Coordinates of C-alpha atoms in Angstrom, one line a residue:
X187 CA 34.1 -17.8 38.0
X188 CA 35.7 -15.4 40.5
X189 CA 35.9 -11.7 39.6
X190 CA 39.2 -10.0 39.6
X191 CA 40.9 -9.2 42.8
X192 CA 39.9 -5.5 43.9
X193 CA 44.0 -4.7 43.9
X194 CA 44.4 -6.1 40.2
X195 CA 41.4 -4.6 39.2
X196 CA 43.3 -1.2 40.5
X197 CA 46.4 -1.5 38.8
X198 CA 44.2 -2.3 35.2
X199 CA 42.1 1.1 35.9
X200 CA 45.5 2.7 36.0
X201 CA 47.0 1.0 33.3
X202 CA 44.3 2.4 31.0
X203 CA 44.9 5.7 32.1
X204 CA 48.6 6.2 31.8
X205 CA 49.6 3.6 29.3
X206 CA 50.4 5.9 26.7
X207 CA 52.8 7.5 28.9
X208 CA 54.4 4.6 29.2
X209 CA 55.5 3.2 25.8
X210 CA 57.9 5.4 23.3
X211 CA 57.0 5.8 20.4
X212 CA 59.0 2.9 19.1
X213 CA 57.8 0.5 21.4
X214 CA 54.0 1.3 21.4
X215 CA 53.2 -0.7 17.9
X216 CA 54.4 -4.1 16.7
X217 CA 58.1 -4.2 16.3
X218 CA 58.7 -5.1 12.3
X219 CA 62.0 -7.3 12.3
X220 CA 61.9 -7.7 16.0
X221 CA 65.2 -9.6 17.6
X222 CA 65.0 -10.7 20.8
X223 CA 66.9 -13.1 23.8
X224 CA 65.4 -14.7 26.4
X225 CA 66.5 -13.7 29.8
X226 CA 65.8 -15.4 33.0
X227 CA 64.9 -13.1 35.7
X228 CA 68.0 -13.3 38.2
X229 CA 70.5 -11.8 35.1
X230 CA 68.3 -8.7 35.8
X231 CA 71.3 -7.4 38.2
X232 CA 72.1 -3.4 36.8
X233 CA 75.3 -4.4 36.1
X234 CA 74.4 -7.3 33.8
X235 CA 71.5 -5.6 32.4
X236 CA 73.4 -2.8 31.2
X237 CA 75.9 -5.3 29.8
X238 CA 73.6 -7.4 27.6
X239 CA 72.0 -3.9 26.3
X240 CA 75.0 -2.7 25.6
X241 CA 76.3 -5.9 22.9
X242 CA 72.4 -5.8 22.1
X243 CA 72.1 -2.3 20.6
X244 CA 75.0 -3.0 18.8
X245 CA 74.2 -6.7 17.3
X246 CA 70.3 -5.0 16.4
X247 CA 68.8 -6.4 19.3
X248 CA 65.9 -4.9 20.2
X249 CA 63.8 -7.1 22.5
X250 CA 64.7 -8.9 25.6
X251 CA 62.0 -11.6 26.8
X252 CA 61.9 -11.2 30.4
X253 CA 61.0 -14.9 32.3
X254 CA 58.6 -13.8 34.9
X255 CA 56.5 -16.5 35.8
X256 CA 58.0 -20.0 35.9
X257 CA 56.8 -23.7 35.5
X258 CA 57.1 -24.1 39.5
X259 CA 55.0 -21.3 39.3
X260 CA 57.0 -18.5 41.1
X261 CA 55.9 -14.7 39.9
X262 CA 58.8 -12.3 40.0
X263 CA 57.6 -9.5 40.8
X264 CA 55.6 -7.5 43.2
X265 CA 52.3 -9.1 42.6
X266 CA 49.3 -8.0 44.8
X267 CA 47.2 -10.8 43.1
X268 CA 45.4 -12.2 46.3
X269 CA 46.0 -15.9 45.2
X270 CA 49.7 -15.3 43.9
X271 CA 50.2 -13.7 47.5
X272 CA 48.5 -16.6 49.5
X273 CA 49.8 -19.6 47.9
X274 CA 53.8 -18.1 48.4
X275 CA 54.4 -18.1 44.6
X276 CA 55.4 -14.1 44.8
X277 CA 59.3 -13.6 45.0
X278 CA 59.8 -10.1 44.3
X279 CA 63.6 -9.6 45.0
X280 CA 63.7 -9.0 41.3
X281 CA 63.9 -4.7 40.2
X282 CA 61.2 -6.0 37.5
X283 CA 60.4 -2.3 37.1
X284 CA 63.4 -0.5 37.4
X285 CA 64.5 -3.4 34.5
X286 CA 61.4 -2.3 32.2
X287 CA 62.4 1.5 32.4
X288 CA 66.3 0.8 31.4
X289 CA 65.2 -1.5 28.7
X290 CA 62.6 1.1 27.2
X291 CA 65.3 3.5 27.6
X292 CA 67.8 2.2 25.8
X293 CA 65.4 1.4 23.1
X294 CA 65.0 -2.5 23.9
X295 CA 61.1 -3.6 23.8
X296 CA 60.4 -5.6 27.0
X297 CA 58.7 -9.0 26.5
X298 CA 57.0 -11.0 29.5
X299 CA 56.9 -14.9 29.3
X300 CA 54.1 -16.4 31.3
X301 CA 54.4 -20.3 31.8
X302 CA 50.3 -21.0 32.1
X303 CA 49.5 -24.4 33.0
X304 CA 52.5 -26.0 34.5
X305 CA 52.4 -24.4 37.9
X306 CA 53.4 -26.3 41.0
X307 CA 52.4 -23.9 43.6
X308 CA 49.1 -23.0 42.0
X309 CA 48.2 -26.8 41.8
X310 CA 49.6 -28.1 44.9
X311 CA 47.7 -25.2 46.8
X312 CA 44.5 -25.4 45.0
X313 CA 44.3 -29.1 44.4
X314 CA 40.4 -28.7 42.8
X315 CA 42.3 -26.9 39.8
X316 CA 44.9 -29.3 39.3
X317 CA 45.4 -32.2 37.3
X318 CA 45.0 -35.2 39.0
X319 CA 46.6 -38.9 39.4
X320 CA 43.9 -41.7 38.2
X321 CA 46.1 -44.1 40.1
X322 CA 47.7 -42.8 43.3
X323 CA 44.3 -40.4 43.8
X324 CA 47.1 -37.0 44.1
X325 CA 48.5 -34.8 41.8
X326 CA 49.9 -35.8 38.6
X327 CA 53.4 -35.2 38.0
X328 CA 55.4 -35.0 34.8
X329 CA 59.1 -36.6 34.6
X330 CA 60.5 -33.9 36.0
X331 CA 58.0 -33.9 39.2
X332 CA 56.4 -30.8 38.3
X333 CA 52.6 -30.6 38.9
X334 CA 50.0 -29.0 36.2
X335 CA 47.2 -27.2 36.5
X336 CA 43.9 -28.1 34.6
X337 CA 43.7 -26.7 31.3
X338 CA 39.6 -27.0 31.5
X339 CA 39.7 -24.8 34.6
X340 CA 38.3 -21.7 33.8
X341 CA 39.8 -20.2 37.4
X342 CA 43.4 -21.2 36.0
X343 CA 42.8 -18.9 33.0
X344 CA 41.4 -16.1 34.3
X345 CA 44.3 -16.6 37.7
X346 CA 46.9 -16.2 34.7
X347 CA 45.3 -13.5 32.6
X348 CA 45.2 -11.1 36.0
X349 CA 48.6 -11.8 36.4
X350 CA 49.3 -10.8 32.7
X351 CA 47.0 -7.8 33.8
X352 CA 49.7 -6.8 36.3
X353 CA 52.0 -6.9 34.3
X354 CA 50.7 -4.8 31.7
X355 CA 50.1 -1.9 34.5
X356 CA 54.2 -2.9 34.7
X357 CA 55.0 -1.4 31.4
X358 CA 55.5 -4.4 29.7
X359 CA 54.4 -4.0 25.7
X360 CA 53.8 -7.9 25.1
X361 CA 52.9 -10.5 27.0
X362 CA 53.8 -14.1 25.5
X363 CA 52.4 -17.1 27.1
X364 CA 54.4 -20.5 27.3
X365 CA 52.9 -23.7 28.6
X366 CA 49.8 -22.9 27.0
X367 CA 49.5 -26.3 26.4
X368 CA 48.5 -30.3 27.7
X369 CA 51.3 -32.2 29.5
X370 CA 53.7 -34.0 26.7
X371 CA 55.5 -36.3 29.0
X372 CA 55.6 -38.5 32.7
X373 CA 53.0 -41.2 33.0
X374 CA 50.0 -39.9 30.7
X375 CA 47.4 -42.6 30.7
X376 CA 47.5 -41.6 34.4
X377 CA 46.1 -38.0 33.7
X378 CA 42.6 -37.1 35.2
X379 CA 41.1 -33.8 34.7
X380 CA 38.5 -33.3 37.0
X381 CA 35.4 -31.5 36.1
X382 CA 36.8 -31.6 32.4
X383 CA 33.4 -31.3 29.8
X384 CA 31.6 -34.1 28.7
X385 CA 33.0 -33.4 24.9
X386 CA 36.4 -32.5 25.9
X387 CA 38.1 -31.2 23.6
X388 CA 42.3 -30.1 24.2
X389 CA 42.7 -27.4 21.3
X390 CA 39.3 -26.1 22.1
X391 CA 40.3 -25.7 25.8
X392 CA 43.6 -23.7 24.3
X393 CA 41.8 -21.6 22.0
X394 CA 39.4 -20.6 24.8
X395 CA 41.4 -19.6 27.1
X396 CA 43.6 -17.8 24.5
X397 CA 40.4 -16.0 23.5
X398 CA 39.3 -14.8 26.6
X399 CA 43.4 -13.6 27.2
X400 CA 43.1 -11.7 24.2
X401 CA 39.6 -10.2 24.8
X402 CA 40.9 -9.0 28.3
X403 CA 44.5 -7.8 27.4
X404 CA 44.2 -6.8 24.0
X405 CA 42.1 -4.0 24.8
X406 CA 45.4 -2.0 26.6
X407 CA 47.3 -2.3 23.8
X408 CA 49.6 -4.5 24.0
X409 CA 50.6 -7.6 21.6
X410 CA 49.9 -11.3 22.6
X411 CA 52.5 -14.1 21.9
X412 CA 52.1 -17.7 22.2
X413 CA 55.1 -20.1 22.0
X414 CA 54.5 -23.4 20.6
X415 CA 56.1 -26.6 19.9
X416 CA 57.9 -26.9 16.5
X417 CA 56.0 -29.8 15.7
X418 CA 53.1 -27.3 15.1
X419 CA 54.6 -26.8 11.8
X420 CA 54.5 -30.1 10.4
X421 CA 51.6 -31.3 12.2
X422 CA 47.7 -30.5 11.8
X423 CA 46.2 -32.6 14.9
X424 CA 47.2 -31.1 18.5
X425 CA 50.2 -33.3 19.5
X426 CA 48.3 -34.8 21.9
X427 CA 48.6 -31.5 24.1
X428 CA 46.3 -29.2 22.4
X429 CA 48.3 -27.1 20.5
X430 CA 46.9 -26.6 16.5
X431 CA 48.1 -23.5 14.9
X432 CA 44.6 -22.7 12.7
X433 CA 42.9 -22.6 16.0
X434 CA 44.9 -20.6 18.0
X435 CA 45.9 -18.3 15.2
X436 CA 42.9 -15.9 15.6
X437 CA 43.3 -15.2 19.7
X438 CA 47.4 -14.1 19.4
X439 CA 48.7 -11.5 17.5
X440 CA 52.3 -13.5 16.8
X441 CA 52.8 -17.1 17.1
X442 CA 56.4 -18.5 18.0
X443 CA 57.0 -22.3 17.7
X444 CA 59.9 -23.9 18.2
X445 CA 62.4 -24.4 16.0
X446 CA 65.3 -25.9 18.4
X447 CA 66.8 -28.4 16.1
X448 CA 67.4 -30.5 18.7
X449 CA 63.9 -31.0 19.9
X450 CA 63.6 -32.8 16.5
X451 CA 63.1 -36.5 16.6
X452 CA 65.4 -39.2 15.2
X453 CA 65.0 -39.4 11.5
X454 CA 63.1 -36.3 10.7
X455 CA 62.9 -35.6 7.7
X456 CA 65.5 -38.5 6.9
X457 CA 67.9 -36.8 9.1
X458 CA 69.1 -40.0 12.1
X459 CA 70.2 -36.6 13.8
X460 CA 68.1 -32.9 12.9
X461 CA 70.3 -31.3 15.6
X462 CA 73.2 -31.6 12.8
X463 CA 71.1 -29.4 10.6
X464 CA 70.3 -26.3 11.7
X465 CA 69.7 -24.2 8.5
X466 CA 67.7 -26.7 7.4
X467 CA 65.3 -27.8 10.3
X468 CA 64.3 -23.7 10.6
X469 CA 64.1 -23.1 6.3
X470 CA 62.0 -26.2 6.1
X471 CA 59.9 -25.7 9.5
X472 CA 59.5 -22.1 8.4
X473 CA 58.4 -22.9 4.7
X474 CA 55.8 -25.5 6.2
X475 CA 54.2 -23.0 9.0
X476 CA 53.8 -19.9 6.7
X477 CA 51.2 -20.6 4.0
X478 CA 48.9 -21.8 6.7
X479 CA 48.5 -18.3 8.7
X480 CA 48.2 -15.0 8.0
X481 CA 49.3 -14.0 11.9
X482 CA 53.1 -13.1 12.5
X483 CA 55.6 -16.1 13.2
X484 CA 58.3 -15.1 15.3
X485 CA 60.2 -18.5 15.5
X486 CA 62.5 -19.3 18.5
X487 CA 66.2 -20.7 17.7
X488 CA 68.6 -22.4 19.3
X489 CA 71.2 -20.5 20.9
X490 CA 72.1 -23.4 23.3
X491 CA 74.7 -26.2 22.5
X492 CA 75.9 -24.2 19.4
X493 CA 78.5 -23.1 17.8
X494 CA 78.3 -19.2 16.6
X495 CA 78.2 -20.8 13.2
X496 CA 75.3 -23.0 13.7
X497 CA 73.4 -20.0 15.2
X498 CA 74.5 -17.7 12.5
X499 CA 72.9 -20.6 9.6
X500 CA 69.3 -20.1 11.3
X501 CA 69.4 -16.3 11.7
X502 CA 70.9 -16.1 7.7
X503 CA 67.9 -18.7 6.5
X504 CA 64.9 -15.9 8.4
X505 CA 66.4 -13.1 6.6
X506 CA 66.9 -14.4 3.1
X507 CA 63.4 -15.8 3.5
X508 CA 62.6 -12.3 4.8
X509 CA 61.1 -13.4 8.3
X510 CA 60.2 -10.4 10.1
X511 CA 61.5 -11.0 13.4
X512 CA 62.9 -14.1 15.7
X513 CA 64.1 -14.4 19.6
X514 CA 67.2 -16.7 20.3
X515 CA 67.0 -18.9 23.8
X516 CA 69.4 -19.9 25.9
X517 CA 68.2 -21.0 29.2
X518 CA 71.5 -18.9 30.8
X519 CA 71.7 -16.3 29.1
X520 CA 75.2 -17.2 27.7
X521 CA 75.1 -14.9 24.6
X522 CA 78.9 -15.0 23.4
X523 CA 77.7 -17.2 20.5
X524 CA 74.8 -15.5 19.9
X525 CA 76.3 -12.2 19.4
X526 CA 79.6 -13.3 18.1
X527 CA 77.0 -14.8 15.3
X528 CA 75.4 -11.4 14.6
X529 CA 79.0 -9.7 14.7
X530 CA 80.0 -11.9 11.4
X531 CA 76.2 -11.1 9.8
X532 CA 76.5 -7.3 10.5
X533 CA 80.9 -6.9 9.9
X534 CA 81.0 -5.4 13.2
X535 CA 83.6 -5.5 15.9
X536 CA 81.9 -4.6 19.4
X537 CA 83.2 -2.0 21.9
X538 CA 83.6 -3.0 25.3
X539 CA 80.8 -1.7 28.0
X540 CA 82.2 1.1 30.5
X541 CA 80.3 0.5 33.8
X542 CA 82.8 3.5 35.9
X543 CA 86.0 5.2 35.1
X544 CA 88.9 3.6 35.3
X545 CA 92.2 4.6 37.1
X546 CA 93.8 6.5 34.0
X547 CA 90.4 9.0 33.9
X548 CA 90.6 9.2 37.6
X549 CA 94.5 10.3 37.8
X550 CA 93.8 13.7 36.6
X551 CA 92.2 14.5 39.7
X552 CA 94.8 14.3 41.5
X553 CA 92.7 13.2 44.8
X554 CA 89.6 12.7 46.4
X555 CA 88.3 14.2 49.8
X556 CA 84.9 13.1 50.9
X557 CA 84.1 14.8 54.3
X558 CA 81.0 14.1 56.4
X559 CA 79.5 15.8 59.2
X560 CA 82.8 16.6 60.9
X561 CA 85.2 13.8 59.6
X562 CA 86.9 13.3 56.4
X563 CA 85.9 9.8 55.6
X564 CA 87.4 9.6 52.0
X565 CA 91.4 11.0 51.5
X566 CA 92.3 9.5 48.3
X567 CA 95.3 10.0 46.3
X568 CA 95.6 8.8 42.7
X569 CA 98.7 9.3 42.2
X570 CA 100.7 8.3 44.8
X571 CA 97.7 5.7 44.8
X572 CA 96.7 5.2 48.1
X573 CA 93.8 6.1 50.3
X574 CA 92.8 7.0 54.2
X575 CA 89.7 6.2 55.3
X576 CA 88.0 7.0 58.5
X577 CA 85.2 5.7 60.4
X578 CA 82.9 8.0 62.0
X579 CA 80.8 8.1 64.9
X580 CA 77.2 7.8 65.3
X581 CA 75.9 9.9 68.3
X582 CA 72.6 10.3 70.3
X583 CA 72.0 13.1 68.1
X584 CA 73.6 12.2 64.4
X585 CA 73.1 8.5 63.2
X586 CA 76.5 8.5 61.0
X587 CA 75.9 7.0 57.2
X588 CA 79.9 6.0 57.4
X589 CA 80.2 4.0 61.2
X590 CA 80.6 0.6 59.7
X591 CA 83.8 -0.3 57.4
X592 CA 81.7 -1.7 54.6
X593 CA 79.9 1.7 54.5
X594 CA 83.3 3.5 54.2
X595 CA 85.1 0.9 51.9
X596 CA 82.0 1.9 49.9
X597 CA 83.3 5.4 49.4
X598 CA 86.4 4.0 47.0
X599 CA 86.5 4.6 43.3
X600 CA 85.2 1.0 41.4
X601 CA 88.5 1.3 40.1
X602 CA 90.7 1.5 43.0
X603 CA 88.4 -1.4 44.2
X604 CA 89.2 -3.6 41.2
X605 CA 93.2 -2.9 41.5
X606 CA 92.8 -3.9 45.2
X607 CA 91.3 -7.1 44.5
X608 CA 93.4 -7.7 41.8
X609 CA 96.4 -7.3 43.9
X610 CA 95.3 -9.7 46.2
X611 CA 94.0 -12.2 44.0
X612 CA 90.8 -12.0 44.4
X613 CA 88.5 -13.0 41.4
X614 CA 85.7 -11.0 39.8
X615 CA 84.1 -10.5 36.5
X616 CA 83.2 -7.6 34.4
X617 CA 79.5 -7.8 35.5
X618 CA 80.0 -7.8 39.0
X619 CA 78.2 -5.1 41.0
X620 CA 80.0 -2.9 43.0
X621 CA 78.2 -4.0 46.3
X622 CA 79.6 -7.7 45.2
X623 CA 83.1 -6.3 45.3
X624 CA 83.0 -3.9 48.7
X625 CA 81.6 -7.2 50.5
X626 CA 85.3 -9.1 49.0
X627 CA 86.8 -5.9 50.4
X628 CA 85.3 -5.8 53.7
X629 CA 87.1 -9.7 53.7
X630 CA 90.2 -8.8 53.5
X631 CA 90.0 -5.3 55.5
X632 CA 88.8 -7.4 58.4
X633 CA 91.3 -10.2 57.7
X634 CA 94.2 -7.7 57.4
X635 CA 93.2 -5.2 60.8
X636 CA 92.8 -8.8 63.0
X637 CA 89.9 -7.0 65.0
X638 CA 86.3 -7.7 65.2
X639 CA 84.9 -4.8 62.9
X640 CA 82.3 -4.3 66.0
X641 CA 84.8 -3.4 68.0
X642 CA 86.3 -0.2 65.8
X643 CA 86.2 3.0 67.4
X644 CA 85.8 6.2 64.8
X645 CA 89.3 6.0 63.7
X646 CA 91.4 6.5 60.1
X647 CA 92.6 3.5 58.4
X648 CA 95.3 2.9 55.6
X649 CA 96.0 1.1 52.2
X650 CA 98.8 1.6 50.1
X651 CA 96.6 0.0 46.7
X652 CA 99.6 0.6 44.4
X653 CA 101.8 -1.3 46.5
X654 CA 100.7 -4.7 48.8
X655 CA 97.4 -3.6 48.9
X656 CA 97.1 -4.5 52.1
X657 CA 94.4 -2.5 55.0
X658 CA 96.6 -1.0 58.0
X659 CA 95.0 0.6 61.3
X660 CA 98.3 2.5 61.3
X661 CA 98.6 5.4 58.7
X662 CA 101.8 7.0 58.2
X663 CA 103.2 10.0 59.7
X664 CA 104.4 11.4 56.0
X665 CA 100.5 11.0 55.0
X666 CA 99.1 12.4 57.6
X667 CA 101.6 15.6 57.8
X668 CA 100.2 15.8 53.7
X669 CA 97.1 15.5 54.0
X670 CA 96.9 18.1 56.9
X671 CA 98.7 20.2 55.0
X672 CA 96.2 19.8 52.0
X673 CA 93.2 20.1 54.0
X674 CA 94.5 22.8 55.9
X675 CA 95.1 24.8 52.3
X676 CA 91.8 23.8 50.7
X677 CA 90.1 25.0 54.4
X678 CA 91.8 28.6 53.3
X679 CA 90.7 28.4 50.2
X680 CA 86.8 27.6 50.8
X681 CA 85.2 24.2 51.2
X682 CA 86.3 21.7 48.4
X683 CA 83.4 19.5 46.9
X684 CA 83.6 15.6 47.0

């Protein structure tokens, strides 16, 4: 068994150190009546974080289950885990940390999902750990062509439970494991584990390695999860992929099976299709699961191919049967359902997110001036709505911050950007960043000027955005007279701020 990389070992010294600091009050213990989405990682844009926070605080949200490590076997985020690093599986274009801090901010617990044994990368690269093909002598692939790693391989648990290390040091205050489990489907009587024990034993295999991630994590204070298939309810053998509640019970501190009505097989329970009952398929699952642990079930539901109805019947079953807590999935994130569900159970009406102000808290102003080293790169007036912008030069001496137009377009109010585009047809949505939107801008400036933007010299440009809306190299006479006049005044007066 390899000992932990020297970096991981770092980041867990630290961890113990300053993990108090880290969690609020609120976050530190186990959530009671914890409700939380699933969110894959490339929703984590500011703009859409802050939107999803914003309906969540409202609808009593107060988890969001962060998808950091996926079944290919990519790690999203900044991992220094010497493996992770070698075999190409990090992809740390994700603001993982800058995510954690808003969510703990605004009062939303932060949840990482670890997929465990599916991992392309991790098997294709280390072929020893993987499982293998009886027939074709290679790796084993499922239906979907996605290679596993060997639940028996001791270097696969402890590869995963340094990850989950790093993310600890992260700020995360649970880690939930997925995947913890044998492969369910693809050509199965072709499966060979290599170096698998003499007694093998699936569920042991589970339990073990859920042990020795509990004995590792737990110590740092932070609550283990374990999804699990919502047959676990119903069943007391392992489903063929190791996966029995009484054993894995004692290594997690929640367990969450589940309860996606339709994962339920024809004639379940009588029913030819479960997917048509979804009150039912979660009361009865739930009523079957809970006198057989003592442990927390957090069950998953289906927030995916429903109506706000549907996912309204689960969420009412959990409370009348007073479930403590439950996480919704939908593999998008699409959450109009979800929270227009929760907006009947609650009698609420949701406000609308403010990402900026908008033109009519702007017009009081009156105008903008933004001035640089020498130039005045911003001149924008809201009421007669238009703006000059300038380009300014970058010398030998002073490396300008405004000599390309998409650094100047940059300057304009998200406002006067949106009435722009709007003018000119240009679609965007409400969760759109403002980097998104210059880049649209930058388009049409270049489109409208008919000169490479390379070939600019430092020189003012013009756009009349309550009118065509349309960029002009040529700013009028009339403007210019006003705005000397105006500068001129304010230059009596004393400097003006931005």
């Amino acid at each position: 068994m390899r000992p932990p990389s020297c970096s991981t070992a770092l980041l867990v010294a630290l961890s113990i150190l300053i993990l108090p600091c880290w969690l609020p009050p609120a976050l530190a213990a186990e959530e009671v009546d914890l409700r939380g989405l699933y969110l894959p990682v490339y929703v984590l844009t500011e703009r859409r974080l802050a939107e999803l926070s914003h309906y969540a605080k409202q609808a009593g949200v107060n988890a969001f289950i962060l998808h950091v490590k996926d079944p290919r076997g990519g790690v999203f985020w900044d991992s220094q885990n010497r493996i992770a690093r070698q075999i190409g599986a990090v992809q740390s274009d994700y603001s993982l940390g800058k995510a954690i801090a808003t969510l703990k901010r605004e009062g939303i617990r932060p949840i990482a999902k670890i997929d465990v044994f599916a991992d392309s990368l991790l098997a294709s690269s280390q072929p020893q750990w993987a499982v293998m093909d009886s027939k074709s002598k290679g790796l084993w692939a499922d239906k979907n062509g996605r290679h596993w790693t060997n639940p028996y391989e001791e270097e696969v648990w402890d590869y995963n439970i340094d990850l989950a290390l790093e993310l600890v040091a992260l700020g995360f205050v649970e880690i939930q494991f997925d995947y913890t489990r044998f492969p369910s489907n693809g050509i199965l009587r072709n499966i060979h584990y290599p170096n698998a024990p003499a007694q093998a034993n699936r569920s042991q295999a589970i339990a073990a390695f859920l042990q020795r991630a509990y004995g590792r994590l737990k110590p740092h204070g932070v609550v283990i999860s374990v999804d699990l298939f919502g047959l676990t309810a119903w069943k007391r053998d392992d489903l063929g992929v190791g996966q029995v509640l009484e054993e894995i019970a004692p290594h997690v501190d929640v367990l969450c099976p589940m309860l996606y009505p339709s994962h339920f097989p024809a004639g379940f329970q009588g029913w030819q299709e479960p997917n048509d009952h979804p009150a039912e398929i979660v009361r009865r699952s739930m009523a079957a699961i809970r006198p057989r642990l003592k442990k927390e079930v957090r069950p998953w539901l289906q927030g995916f191919w429903y109506t706000p109805e549907q996912i309204q019947a689960q969420i009412e079953v959990l409370d009348t049967a007073k479930v403590k807590g439950w996480a919704v999935w939908n593999s998008a994130a699409n959450y109009g359902p979800t929270f227009a569900a929760l907006a009947t159970i609650k009698g609420i009406t949701y406000t609308k997110p403010t990402f900026y102000p908008g033109l009519a808290e702007l017009r009081p102003a009156g105008r903008k001036i933004l001035r640089s080293r020498e130039t005045v790169i911003n001149y924008t007036d809201y009421e007669q709505q238009y703006s000059v912008l300038s380009l300014e030069a970058t010398t030998a001496t002073y490396r300008s911050p405004y000599s390309f137009p998409y650094q100047v377009l940059a300057t304009l109010d998200e406002a006067v950007i949106d009435t722009i585009l709007h003018r000119r047809e240009i679609k965007i949505h409400r969760s759109m960043s403002k980097g998104a939107k210059v880049q649209r801008l930058a388009g049409l400036f270049t489109r409208d000027i008919k000169v490479s933007p390379r070939s600019l010299r430092p020189q003012p440009f013009f756009i009349d955005w309550g009118g065509q809306a349309s960029f002009s190299l040529t700013v009028p006479g009339t403007i210019i007279e006003k705005m000397e006049g105006q500068l001129a005044a304010e230059s009596a007066d004393g400097p003006a701020g931005h």
